C-alpha positions as a LaTeX table, in Angstrom:
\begin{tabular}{lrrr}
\hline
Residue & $x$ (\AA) & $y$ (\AA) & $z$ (\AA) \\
\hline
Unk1 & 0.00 & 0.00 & 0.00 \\
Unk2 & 2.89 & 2.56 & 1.14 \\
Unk3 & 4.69 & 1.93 & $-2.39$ \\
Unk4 & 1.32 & 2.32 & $-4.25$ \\
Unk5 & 0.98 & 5.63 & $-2.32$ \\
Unk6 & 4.46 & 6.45 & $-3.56$ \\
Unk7 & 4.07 & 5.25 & $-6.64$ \\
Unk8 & 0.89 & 7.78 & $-6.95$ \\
Unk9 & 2.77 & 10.59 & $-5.65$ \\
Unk10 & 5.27 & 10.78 & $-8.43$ \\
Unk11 & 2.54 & 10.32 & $-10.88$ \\
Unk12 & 1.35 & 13.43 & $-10.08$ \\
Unk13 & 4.54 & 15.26 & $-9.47$ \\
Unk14 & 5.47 & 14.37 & $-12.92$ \\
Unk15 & 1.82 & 15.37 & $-14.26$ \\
Unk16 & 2.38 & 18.30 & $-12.28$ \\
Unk17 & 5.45 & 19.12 & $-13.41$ \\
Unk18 & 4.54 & 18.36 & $-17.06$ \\
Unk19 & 1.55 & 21.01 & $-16.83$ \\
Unk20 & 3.52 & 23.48 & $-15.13$ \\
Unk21 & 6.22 & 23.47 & $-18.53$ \\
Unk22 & 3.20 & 23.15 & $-20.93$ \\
Unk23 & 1.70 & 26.13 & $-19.13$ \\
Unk24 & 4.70 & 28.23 & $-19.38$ \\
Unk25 & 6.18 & 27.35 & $-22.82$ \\
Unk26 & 2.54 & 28.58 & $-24.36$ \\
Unk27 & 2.07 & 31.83 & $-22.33$ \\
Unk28 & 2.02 & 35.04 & $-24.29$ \\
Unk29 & 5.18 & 37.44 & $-24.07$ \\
Unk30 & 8.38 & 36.64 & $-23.14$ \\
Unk31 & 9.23 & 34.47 & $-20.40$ \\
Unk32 & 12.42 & 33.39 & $-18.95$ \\
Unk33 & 14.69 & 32.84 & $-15.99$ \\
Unk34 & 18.26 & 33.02 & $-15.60$ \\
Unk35 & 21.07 & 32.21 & $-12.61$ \\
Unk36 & 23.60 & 34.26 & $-10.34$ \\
Unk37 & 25.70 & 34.15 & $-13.37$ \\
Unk38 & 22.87 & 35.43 & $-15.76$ \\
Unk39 & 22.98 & 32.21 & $-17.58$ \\
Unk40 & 19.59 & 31.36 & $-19.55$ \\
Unk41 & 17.93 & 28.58 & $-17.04$ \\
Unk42 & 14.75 & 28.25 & $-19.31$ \\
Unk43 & 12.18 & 30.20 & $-21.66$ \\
Unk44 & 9.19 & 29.55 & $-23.11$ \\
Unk45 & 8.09 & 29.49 & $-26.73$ \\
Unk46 & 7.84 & 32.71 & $-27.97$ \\
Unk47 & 11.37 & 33.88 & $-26.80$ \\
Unk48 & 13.12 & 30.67 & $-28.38$ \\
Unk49 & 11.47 & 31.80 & $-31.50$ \\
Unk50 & 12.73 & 34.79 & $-31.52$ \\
Unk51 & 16.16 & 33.59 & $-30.62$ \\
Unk52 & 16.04 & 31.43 & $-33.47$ \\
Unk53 & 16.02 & 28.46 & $-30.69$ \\
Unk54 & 14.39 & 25.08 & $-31.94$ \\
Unk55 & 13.14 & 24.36 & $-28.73$ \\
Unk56 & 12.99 & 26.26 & $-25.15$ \\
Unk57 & 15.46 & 23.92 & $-23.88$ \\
Unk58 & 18.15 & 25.09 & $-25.99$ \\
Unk59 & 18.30 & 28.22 & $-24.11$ \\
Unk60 & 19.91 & 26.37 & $-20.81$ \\
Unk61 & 23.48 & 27.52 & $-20.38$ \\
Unk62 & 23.05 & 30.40 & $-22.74$ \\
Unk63 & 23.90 & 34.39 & $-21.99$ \\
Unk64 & 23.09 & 37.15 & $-23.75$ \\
Unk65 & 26.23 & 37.90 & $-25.37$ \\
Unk66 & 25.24 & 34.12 & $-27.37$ \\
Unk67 & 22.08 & 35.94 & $-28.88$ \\
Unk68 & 21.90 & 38.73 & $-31.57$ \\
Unk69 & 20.66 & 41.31 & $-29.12$ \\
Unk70 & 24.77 & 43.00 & $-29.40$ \\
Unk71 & 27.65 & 43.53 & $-27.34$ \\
Unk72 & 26.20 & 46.94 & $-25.47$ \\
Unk73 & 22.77 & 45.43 & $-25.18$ \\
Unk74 & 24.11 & 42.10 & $-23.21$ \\
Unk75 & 26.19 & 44.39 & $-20.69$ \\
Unk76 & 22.98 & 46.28 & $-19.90$ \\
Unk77 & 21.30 & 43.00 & $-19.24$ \\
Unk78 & 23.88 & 41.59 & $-17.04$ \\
Unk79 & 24.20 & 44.88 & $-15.32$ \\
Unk80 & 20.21 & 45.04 & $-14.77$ \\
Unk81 & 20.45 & 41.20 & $-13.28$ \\
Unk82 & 23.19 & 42.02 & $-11.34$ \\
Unk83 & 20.96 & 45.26 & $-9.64$ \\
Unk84 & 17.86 & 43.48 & $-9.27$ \\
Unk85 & 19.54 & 40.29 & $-7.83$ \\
Unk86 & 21.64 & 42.70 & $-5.26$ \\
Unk87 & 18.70 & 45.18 & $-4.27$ \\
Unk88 & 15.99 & 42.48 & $-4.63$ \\
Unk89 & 13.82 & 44.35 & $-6.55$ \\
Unk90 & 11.58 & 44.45 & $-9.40$ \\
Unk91 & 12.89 & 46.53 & $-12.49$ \\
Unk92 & 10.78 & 47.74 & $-15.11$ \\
Unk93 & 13.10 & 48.71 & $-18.65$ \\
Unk94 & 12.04 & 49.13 & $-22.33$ \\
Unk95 & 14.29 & 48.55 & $-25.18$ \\
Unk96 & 14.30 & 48.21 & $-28.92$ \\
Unk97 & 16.28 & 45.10 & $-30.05$ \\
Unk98 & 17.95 & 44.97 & $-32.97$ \\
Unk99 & 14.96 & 42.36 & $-34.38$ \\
Unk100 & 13.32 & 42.89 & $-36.95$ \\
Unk101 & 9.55 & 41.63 & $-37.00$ \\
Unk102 & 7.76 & 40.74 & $-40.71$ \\
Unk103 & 6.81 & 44.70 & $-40.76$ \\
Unk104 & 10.03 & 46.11 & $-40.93$ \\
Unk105 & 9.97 & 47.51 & $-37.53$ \\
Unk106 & 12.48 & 46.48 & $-34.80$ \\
Unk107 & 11.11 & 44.61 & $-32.20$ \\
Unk108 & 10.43 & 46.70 & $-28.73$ \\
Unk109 & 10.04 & 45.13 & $-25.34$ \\
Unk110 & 8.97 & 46.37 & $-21.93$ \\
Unk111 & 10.14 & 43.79 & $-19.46$ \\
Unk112 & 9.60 & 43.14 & $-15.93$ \\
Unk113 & 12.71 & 41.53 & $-14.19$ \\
Unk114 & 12.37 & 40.48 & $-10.49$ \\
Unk115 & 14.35 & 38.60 & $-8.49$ \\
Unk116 & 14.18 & 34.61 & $-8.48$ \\
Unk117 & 14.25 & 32.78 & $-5.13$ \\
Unk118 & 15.51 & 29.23 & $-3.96$ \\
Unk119 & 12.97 & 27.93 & $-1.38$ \\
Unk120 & 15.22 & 29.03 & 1.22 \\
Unk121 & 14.70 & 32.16 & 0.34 \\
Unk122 & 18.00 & 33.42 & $-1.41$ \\
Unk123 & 18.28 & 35.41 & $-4.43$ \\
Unk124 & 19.66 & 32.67 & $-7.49$ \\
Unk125 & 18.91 & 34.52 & $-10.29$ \\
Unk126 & 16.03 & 36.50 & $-12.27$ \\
Unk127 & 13.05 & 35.92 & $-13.21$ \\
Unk128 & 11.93 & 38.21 & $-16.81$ \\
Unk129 & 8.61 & 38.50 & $-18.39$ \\
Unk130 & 8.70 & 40.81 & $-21.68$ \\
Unk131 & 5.39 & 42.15 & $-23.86$ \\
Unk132 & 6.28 & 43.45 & $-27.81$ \\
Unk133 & 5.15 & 46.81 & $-27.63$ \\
Unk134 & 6.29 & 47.92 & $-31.12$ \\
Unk135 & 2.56 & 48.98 & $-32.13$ \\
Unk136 & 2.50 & 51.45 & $-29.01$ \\
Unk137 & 5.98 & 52.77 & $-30.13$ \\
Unk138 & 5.00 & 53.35 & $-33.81$ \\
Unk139 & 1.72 & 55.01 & $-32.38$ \\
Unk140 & 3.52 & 57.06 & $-29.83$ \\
Unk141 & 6.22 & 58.18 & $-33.22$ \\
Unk142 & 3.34 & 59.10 & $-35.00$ \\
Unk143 & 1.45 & 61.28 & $-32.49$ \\
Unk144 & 4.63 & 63.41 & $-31.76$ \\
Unk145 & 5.29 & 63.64 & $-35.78$ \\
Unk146 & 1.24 & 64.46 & $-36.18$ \\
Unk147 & 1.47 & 67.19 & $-33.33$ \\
Unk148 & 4.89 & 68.35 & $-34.65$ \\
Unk149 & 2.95 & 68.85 & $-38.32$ \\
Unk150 & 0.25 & 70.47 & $-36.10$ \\
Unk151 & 2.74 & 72.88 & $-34.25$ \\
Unk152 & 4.01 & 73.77 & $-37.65$ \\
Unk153 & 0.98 & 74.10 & $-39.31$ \\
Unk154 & $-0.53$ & 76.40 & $-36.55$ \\
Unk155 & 2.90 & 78.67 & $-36.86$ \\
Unk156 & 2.35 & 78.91 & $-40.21$ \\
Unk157 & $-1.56$ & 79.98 & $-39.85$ \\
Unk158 & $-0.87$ & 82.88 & $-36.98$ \\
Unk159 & 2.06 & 84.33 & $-38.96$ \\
Unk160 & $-0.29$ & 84.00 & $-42.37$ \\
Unk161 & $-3.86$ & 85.95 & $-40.06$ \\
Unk162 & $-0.83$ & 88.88 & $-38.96$ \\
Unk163 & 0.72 & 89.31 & $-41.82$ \\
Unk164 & $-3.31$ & 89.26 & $-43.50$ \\
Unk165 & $-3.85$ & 91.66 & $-40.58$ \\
Unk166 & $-1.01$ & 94.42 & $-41.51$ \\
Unk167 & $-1.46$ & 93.58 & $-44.85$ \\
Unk168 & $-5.64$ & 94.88 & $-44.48$ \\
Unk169 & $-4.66$ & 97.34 & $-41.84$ \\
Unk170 & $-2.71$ & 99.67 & $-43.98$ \\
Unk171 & $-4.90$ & 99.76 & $-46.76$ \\
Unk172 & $-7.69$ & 99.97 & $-44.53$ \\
Unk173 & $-6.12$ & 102.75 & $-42.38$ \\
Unk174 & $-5.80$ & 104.93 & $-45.65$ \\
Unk175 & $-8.99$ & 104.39 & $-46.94$ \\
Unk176 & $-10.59$ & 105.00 & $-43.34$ \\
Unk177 & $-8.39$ & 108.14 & $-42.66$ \\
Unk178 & $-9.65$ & 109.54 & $-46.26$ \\
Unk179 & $-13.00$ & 109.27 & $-45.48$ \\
Unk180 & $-12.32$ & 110.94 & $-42.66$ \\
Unk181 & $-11.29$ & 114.21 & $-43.84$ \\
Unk182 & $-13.42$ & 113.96 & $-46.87$ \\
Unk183 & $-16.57$ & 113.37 & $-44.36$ \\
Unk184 & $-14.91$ & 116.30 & $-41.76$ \\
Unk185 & $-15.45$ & 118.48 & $-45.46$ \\
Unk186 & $-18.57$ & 117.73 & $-47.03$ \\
Unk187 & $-21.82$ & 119.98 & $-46.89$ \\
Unk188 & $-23.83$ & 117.87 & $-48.48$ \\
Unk189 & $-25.82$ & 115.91 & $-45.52$ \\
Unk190 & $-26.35$ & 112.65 & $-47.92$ \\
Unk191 & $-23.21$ & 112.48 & $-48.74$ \\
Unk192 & $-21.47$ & 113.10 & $-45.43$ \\
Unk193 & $-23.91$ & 110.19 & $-44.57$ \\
Unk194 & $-22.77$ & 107.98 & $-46.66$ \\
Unk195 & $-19.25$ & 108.74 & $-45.66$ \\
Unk196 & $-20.04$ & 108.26 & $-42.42$ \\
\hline
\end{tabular}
């Protein structure tokens, strides 16, 4: 009975286990985990694919410098680990890699990093979870270049109304000032009318 018990217990440790991979390798974003020495430990789908990985596995053992992501990209990374595995804190950062997606566009990430604990409770590495957030880039780029055009073309309409403005004014000023006298000297009460 005691081994049957047993037997049942690894059964579902393994089931277990084999949902808790399935669940992560399929969730949407970027997902992985590194240790101390900011050495890939695991990733799910989507970041393999962009990795050019076949499989999440063959991230193990990996660092950044073995990806595409370039030499002053990985030392960020490693620097962020370091900071978040030293202060124990979450840390928020946005980048644009240098991938391209089917668009043409690179490919921008806001990642969460946060530190990754043994049960004990000791800091062993980080824990990342990234969202593409190219579309909200490209928007953002094309509000300030829409309220740039804006700025301009509002410039461009006061300085057109004032020079309209001195443009009329003179003219107007002339005309206005020669009815004046010409009003100041007529007799004839219809036609000083008129003037007026």
């Amino acid at each position: 009975k005691l081994i049957k018990e047993k037997e049942k217990a690894e059964i579902l440790t393994q089931d277990a286990f084999h949902n808790f991979e399935y669940i992560i390798s399929r969730m949407p974003g970027y997902i992985y985990w590194k240790n101390a020495e900011s050495k890939y430990m695991g990733c799910n789908n989507n970041l393999a694919k962009i990795s050019h990985l076949e499989k999440p596995t063959d991230i193990v053992g990996k660092t950044d410098e073995d990806f595409e992501w370039g030499k002053e990209q990985a030392e960020q990374f490693k620097r962020d680990d370091k900071k978040i595995m030293m202060t124990g804190e979450t840390l928020t950062t946005e980048y644009e890699l240098p991938i391209k997606r089917k668009d043409g566009h690179h490919l921008c990430v806001r990642t969460d990093k946060l530190p990754f604990y043994d049960k004990t409770g000791k800091v062993v590495g980080i824990l990342g979870v990234g969202v593409d957030i190219t579309d909200q880039k490209i928007l953002e780029k094309n509000i300030i270049k829409e309220k740039e055009k804006a700025e301009i073309a509002n410039k461009i309409k006061t300085e057109f109304v004032s020079n309209m403005e001195h443009d009329i004014r003179t003219p107007f000023n002339g005309v206005w000032g020669l009815s004046t006298i010409l009003w100041e000297k007529e007799t004839d009460l219809e036609k000083k009318e008129l003037l007026g």
